[in-house]
Short mmCIF file of C-alpha atoms in Angstrom, two decimals:
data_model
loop_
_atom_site.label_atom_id
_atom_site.label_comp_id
_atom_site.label_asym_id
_atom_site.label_seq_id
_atom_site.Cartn_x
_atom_site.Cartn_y
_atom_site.Cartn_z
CA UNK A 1 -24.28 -11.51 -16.73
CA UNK A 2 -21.19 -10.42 -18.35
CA UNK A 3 -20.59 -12.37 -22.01
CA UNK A 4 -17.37 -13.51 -22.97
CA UNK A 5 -17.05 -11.41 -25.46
CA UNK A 6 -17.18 -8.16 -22.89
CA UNK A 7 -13.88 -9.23 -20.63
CA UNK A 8 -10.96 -8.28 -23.09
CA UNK A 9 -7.30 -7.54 -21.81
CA UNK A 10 -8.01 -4.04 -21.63
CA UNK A 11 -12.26 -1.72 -21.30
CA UNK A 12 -12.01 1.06 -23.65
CA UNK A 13 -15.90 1.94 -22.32
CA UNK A 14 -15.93 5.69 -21.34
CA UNK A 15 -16.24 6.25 -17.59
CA UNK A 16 -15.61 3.07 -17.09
CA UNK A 17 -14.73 1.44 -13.18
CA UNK A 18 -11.20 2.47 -11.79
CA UNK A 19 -11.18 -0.67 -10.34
CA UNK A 20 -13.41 -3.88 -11.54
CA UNK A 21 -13.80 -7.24 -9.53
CA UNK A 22 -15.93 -10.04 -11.12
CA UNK A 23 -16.71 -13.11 -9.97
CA UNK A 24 -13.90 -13.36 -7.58
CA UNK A 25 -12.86 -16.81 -5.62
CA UNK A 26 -9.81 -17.31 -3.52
CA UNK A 27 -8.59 -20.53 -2.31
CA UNK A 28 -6.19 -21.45 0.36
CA UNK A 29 -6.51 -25.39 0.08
CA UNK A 30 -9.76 -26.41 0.62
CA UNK A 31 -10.34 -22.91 2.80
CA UNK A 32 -12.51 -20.94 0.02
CA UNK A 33 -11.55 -17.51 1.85
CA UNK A 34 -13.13 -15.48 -1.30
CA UNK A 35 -16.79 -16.91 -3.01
CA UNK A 36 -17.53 -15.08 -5.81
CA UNK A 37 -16.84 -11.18 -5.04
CA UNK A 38 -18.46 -8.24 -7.49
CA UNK A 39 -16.50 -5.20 -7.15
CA UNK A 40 -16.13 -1.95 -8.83
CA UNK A 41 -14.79 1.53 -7.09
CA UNK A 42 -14.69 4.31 -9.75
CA UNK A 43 -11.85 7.21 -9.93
CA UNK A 44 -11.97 9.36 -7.02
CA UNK A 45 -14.60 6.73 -4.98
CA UNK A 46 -13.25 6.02 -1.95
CA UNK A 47 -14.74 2.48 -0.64
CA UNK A 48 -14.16 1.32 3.27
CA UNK A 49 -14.33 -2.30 3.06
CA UNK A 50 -15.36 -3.84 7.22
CA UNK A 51 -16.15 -6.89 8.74
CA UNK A 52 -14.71 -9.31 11.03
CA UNK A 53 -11.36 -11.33 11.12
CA UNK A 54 -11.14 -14.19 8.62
CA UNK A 55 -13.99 -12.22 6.36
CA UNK A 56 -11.75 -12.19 3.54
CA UNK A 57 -11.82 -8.38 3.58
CA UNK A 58 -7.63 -8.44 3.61
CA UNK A 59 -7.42 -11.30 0.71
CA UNK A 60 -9.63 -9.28 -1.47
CA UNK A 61 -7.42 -6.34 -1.25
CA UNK A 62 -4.39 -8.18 -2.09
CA UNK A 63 -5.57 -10.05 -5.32
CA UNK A 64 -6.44 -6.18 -6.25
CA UNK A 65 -2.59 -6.04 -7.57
CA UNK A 66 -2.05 -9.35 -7.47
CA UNK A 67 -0.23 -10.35 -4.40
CA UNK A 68 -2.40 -13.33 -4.13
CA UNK A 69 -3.50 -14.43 -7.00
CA UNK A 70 -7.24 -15.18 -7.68
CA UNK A 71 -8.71 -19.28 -7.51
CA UNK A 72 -11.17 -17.90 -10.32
CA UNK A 73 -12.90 -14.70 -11.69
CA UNK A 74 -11.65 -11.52 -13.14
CA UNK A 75 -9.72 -8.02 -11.77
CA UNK A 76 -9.50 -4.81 -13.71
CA UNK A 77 -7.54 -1.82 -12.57
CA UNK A 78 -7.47 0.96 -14.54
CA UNK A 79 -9.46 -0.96 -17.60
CA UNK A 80 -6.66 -3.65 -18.09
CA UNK A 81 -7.29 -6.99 -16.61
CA UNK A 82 -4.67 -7.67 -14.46
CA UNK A 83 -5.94 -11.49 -13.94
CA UNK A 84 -4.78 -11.96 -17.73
CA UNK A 85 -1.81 -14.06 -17.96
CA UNK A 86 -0.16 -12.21 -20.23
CA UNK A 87 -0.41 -9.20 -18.67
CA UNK A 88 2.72 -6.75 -17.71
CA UNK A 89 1.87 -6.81 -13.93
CA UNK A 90 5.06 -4.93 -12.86
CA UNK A 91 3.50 -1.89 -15.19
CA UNK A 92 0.15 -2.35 -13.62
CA UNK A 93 1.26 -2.13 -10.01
CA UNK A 94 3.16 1.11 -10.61
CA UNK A 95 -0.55 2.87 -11.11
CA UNK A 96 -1.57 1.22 -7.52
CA UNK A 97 -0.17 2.53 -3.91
CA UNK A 98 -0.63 -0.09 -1.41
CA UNK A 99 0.38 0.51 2.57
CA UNK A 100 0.12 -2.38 4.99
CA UNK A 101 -0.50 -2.73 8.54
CA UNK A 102 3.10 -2.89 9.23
CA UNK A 103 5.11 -0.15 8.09
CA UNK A 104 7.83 -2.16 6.15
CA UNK A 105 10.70 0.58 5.65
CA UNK A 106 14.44 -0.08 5.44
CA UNK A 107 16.01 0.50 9.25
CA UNK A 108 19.73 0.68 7.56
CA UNK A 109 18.06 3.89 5.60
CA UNK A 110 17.05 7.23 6.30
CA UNK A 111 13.66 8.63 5.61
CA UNK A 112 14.37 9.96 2.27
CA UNK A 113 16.47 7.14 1.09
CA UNK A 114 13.06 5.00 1.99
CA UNK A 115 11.21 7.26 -0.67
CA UNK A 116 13.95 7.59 -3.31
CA UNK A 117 14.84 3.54 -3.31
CA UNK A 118 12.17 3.03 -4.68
CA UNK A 119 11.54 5.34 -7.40
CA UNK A 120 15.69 5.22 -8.35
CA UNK A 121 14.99 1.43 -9.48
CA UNK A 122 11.09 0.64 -10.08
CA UNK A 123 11.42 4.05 -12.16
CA UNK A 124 14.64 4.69 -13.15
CA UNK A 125 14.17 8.49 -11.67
CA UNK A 126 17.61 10.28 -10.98
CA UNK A 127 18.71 10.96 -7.47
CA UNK A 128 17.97 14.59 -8.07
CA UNK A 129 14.41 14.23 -9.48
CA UNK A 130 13.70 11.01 -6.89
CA UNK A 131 14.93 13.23 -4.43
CA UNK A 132 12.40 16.26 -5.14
CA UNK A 133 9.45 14.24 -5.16
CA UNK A 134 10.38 12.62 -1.84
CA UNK A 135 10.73 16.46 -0.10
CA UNK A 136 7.38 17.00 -1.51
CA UNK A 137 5.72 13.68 -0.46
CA UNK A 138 7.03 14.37 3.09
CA UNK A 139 5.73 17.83 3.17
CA UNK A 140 2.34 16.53 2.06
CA UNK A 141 1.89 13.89 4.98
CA UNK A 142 3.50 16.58 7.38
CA UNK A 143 6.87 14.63 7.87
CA UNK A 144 9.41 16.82 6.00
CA UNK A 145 11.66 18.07 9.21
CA UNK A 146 12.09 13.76 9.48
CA UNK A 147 13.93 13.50 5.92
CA UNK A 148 17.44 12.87 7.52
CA UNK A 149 15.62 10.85 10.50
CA UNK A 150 15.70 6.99 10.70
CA UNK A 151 12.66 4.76 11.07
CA UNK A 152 13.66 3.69 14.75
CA UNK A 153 13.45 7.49 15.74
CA UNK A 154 9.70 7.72 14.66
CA UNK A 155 6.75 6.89 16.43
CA UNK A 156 4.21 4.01 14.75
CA UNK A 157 2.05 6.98 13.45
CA UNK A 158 5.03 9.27 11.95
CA UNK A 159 6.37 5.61 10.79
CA UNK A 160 2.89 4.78 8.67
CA UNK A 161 3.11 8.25 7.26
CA UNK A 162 6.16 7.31 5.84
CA UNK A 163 4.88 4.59 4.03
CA UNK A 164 2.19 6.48 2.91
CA UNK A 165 5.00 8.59 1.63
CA UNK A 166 6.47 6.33 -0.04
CA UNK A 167 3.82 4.85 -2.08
CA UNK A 168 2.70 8.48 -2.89
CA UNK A 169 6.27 8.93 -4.36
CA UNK A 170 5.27 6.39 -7.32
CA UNK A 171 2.74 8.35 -8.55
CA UNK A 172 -0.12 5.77 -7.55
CA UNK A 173 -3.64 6.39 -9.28
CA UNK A 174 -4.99 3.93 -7.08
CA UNK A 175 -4.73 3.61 -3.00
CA UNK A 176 -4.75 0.38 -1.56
CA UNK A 177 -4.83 0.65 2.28
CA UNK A 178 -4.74 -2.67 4.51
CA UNK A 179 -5.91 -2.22 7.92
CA UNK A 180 -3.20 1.02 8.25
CA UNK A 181 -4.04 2.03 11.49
CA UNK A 182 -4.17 -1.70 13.06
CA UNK A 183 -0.75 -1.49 14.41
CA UNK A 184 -0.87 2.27 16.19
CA UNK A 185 -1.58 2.89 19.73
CA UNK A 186 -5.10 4.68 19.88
CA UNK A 187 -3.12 8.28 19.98
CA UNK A 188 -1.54 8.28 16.94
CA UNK A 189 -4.30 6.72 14.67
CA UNK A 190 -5.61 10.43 14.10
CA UNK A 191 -2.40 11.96 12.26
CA UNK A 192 -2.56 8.98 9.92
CA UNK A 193 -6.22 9.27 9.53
CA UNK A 194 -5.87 12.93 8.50
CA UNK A 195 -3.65 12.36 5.90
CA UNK A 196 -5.88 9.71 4.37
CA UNK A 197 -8.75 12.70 4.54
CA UNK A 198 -6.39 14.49 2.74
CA UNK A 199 -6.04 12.03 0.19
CA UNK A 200 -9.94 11.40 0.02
CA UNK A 201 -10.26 15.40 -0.86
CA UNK A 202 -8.03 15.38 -3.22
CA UNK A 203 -9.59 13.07 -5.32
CA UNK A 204 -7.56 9.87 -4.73
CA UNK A 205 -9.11 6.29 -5.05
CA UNK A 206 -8.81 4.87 -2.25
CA UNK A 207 -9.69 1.40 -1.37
CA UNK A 208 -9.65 0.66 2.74
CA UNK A 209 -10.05 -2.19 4.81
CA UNK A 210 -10.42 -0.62 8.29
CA UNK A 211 -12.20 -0.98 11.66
CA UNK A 212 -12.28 2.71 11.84
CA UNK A 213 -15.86 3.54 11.65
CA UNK A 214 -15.67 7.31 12.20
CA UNK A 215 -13.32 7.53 9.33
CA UNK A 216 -15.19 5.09 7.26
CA UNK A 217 -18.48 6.78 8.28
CA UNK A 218 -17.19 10.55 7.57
CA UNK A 219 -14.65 9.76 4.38
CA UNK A 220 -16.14 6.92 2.50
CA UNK A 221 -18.23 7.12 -0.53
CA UNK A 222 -19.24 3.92 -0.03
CA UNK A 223 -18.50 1.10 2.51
CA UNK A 224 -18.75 -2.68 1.50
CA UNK A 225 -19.28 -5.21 4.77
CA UNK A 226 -18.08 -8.78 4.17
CA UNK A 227 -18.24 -11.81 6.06
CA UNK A 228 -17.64 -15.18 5.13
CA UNK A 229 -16.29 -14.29 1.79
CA UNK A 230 -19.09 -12.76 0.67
CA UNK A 231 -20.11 -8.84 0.25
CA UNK A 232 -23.52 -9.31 2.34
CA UNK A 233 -24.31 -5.69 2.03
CA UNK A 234 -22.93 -2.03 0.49
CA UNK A 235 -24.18 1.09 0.24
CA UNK A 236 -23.68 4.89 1.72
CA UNK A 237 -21.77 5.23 4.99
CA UNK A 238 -25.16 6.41 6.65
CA UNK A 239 -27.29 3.20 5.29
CA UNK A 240 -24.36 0.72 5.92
CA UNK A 241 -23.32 1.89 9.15
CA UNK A 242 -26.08 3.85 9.93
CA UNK A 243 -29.48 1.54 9.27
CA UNK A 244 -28.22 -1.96 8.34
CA UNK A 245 -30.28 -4.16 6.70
CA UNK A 246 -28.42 -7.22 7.01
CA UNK A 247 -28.32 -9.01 11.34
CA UNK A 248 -24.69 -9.99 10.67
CA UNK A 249 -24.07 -6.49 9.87
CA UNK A 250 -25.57 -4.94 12.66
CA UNK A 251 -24.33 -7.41 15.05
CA UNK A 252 -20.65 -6.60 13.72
CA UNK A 253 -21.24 -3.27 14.69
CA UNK A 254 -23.02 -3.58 17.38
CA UNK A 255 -19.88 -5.31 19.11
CA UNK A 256 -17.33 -3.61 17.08
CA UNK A 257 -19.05 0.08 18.45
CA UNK A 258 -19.97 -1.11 21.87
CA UNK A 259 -17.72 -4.04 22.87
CA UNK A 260 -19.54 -4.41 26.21
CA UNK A 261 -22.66 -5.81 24.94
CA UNK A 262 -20.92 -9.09 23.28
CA UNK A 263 -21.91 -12.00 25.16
CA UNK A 264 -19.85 -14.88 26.94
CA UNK A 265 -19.17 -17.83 23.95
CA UNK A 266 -20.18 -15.53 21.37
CA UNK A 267 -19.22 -16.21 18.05
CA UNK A 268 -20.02 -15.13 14.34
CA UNK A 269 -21.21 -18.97 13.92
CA UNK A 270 -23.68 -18.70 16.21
CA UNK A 271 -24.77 -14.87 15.39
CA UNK A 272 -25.25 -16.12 12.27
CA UNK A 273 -28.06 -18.05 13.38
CA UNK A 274 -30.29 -14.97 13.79
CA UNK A 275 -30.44 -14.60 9.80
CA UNK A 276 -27.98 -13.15 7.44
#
């Protein structure tokens, strides 16, 4: 159990976690979505978090910079605590890339302008320099003949690899990716996928919450499954997905991977009956 003398604003500890939950609870009302999550994903880890609707897998990902801020417990990116109230969380969040399930860009601007916005004002680059870094962001997702091209001329796939763009443009140290492909019709999930293998190889930390299992089961370092806002099991891609230990977790994929064998009236409530 951690003292409080160990959670300071900032770990100085060599090696220590890229990113560090503790003890994390999330309320919405009297709806405890989060109950007590233990987290950590070190630098270049990526970590596929899966499980079913309502697990809490999307709430945990957005107290990771904030965007809904924690009931109780403790977040570290990077070695400063972020959950600290005096914390600058506007310089924290310029270390962390996040990309939603919607695509979010600016119709009224091109493609480029959607990647230099950003950087002109969060980072005060000039147009020049905020320019150059866009070209080269573009390039690396495989977009940069669409730099003049505006969102409503791109497909959903070409559109997510903008965003991805985008939040590659600021220089992220951390990847945040919330159900990216969710929104994609089944033939373009595999461009987006790619560049998130690209990512993975070069080292990126990359935190996903996905129902891609291929990707999670050939990319991931790790993969965490939750369910009722609770981690009930982690490990290796091949024990997680692979040999479950946990019923919930291999009924989840059971239906998730073969749809057909779900029954009539089925529902977590009652698979949960079987044993957790």
């Amino acid at each position: 159990m951690t003292t409080n003398t160990e959670t300071a604003n900032t770990e100085t500890t060599a090696g220590a976690p890229e990113i560090r939950v503790r003890d994390l609870h999330k309320s919405f009302g009297d709806n405890e979505v989060l109950r007590g999550i233990d987290l950590e994903i070190r630098q270049g880890e990526v970590v596929c978090v899966i499980g079913p609707s309502g697990s809490g897998k999307s709430t945990l990902l957005r107290c990771v910079n904030l965007l809904e801020e924690p009931t109780q417990g403790q977040v570290f990116v990077g070695g400063t605590e972020i959950t600290d109230p005096d914390v600058d969380i506007d310089a924290v969040r310029r270390r962390i890339g996040m990309v939603f399930q919607q695509f979010n860009l600016f119709p009224h601007l091109t493609v480029t302008e959607n990647l230099t916005l950003p950087q002109r004002r969060v980072l005060k680059r000039d147009k020049a320099e905020a320019a150059r870094v866009a070209a080269e962001n573009l390039q690396r997702v495989g977009l940069a003949e669409k730099a003049t091209a505006y969102p409503s001329s791109l497909s959903g796939g070409q559109q997510q690899r903008v965003a991805i763009a985008r939040a590659l443009a600021m220089g992220p140290e951390v990847m945040l990716f919330d159900e990216p492909t969710s929104a994609l019709d089944p033939e373009l999930v595999g461009d987006v996928l790619a560049v998130m293998r690209m990512l993975a190889n070069d080292g990126m930390t990359m935190m996903v919450v996905t129902h891609e299992m291929t990707f999670a089961r050939e990319v991931a370092d790790r993969v965490v499954f939750m369910d009722g806002g609770v981690i009930v099991e982690e490990g290796a891609p091949a024990q997680v997905i692979g040999a479950p230990r946990h019923e919930r977790t291999r009924h989840f994929l059971s239906r998730l991977l073969d749809p057909a064998t779900a029954e009539v009236g089925e529902t977590p409530e009652r698979m949960d009956k079987a044993g957790r």
